[in-house]
Coordinates of N, CA, C and O in Angstrom, one line a residue:
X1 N 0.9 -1.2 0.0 CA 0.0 0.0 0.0 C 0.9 1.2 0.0 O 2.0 1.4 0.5
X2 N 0.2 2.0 -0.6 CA 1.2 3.1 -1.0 C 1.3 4.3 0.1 O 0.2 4.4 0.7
X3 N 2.3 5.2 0.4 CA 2.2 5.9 1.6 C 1.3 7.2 1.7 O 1.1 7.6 2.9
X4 N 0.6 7.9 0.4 CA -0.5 8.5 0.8 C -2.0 8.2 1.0 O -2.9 9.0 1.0
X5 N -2.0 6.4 1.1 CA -2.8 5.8 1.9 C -2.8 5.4 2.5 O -4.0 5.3 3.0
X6 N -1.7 4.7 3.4 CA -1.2 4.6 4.5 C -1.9 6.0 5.5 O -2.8 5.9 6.4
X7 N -1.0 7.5 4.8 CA -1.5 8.7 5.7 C -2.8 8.6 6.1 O -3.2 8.5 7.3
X8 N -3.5 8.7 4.7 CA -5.2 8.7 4.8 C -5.8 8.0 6.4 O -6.3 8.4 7.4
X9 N -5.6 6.8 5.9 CA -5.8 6.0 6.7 C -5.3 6.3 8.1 O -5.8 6.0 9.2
X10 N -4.6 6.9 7.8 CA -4.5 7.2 10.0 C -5.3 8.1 10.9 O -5.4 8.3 12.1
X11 N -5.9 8.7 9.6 CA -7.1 9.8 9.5 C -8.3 9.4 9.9 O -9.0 10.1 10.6
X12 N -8.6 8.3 9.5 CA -10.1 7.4 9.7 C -9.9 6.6 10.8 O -8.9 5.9 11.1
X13 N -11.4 7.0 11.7 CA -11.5 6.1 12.6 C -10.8 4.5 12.9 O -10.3 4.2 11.9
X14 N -10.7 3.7 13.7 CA -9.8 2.6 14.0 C -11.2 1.5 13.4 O -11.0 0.5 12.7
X15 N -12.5 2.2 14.0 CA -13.4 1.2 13.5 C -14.2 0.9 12.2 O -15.2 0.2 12.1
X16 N -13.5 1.9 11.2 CA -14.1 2.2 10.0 C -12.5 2.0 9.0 O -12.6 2.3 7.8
X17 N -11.3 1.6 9.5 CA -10.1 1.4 8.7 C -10.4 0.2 7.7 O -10.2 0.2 6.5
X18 N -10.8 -0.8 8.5 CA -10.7 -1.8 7.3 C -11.6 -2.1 6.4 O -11.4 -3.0 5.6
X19 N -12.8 -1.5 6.5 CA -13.5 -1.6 5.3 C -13.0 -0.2 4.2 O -13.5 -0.1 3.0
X20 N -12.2 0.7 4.8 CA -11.8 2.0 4.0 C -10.9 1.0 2.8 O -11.2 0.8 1.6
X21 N -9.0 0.1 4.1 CA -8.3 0.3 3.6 C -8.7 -0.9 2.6 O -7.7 -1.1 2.0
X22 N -10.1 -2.0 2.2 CA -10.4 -3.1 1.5 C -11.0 -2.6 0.4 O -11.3 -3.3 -0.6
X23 N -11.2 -1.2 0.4 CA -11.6 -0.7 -0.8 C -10.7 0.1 -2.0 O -10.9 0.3 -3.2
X24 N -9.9 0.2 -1.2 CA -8.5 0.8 -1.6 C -7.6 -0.3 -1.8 O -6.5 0.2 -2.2
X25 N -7.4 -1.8 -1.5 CA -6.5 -2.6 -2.3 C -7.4 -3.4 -3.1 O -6.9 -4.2 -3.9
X26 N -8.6 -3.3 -2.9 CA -10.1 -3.7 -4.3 C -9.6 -5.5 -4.1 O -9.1 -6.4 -4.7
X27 N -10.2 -5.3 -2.4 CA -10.4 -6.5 -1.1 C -11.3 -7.1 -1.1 O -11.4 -8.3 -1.2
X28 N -12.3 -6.0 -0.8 CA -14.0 -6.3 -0.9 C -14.8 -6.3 -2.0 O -14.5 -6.7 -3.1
X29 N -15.8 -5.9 -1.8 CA -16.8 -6.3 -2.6 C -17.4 -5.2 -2.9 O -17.6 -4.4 -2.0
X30 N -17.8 -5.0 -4.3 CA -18.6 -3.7 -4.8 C -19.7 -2.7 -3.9 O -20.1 -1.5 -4.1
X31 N -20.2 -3.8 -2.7 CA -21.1 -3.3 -1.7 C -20.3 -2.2 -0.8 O -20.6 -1.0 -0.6
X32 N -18.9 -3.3 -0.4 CA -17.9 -2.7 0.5 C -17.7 -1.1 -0.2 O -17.8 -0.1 0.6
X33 N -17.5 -0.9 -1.0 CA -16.7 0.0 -1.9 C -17.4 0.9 -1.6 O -17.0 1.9 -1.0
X34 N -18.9 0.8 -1.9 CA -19.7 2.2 -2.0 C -20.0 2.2 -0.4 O -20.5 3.2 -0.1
X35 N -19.8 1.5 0.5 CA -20.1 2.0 1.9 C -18.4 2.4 2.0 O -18.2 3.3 2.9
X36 N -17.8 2.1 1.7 CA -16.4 2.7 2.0 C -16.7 4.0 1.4 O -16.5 4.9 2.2
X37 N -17.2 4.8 -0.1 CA -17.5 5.9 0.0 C -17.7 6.7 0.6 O -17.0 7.6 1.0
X38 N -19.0 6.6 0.7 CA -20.3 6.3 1.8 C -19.8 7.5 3.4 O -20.1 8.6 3.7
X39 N -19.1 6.7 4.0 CA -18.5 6.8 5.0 C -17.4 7.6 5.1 O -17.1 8.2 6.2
X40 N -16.6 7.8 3.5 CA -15.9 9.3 3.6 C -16.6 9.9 3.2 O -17.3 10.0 4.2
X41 N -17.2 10.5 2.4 CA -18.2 11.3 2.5 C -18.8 12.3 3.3 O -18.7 13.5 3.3
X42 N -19.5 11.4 4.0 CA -20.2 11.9 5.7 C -19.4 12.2 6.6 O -19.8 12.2 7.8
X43 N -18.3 12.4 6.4 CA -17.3 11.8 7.5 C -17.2 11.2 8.5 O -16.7 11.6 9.6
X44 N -17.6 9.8 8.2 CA -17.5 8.6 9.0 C -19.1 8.5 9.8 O -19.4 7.5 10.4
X45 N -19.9 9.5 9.7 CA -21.4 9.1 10.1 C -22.0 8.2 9.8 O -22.2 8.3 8.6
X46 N -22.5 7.2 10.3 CA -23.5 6.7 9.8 C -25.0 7.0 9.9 O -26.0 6.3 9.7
X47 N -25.1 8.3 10.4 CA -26.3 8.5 10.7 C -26.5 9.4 9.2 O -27.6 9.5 8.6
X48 N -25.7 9.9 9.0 CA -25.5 11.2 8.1 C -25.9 10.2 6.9 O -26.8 10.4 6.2
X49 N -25.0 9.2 6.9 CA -25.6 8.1 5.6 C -27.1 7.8 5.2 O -27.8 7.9 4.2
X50 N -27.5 7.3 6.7 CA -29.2 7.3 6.7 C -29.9 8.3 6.1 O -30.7 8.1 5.2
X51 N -29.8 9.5 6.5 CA -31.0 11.2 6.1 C -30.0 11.5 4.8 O -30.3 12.7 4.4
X52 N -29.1 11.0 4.0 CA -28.6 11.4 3.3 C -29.4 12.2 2.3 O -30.1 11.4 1.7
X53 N -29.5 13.4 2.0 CA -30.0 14.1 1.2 C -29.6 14.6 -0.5 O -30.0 15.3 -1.4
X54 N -28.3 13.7 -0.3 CA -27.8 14.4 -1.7 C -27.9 13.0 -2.9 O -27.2 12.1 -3.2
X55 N -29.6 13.7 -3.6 CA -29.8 12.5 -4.3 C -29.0 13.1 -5.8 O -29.8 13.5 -6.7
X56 N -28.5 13.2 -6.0 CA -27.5 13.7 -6.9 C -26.7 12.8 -7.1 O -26.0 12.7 -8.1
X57 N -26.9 12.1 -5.9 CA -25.5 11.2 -6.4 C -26.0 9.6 -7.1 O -27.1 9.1 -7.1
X58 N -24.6 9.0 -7.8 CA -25.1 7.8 -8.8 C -24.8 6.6 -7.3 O -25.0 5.4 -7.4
X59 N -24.4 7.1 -6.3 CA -24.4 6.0 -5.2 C -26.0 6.1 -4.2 O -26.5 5.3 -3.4
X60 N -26.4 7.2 -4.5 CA -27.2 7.6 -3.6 C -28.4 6.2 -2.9 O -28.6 5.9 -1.7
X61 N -29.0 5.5 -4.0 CA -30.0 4.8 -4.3 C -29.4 3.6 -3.6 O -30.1 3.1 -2.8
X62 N -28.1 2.9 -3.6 CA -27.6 1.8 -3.2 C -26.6 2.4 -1.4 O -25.8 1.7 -0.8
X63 N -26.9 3.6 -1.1 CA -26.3 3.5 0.2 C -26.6 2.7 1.4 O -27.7 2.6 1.9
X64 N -25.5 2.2 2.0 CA -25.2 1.6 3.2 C -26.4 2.5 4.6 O -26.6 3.7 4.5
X65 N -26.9 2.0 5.6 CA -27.5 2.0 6.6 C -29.1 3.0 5.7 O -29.3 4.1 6.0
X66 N -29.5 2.4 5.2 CA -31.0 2.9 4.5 C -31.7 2.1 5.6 O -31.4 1.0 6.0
X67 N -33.0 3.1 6.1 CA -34.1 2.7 6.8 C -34.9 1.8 6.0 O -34.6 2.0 4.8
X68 N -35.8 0.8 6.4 CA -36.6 0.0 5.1 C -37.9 1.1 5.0 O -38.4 1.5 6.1
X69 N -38.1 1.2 4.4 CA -39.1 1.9 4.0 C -40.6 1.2 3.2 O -41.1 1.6 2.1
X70 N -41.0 0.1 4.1 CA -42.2 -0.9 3.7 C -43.4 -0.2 3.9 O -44.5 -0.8 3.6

């Protein structure tokens, strides 16, 4: 891993590192990736993920911690 991911990474929470740093050596899984977005984004909220308001985005529709809405 290269050292301005390394940096990054010391940046992000201890409990949000390894699904960050599984997205960045393309570890995980296409789910992983857009919650690894996801998560920088909001800066590491997951609440912020939930009320997410910016439907603008092409991740918006597949985001990580969505309420079910039945």
């Amino acid at each position: 891993m290269n050292e301005r991911i390394q940096k990054y990474l010391s940046t992000v929470p201890v409990s949000k590192q390894g699904i960050i740093e599984r997205a960045f050596l393309k570890e995980g899984s296409p789910r992983g990736a857009i919650k690894a977005k996801c998560l920088t984004c909001s800066n590491f909220d997951q609440n912020e993920i939930t009320s997410c308001k910016v439907v603008t985005c092409p991740l918006h529709a597949w985001r990580p911690y969505q309420k079910d809405e039945k």
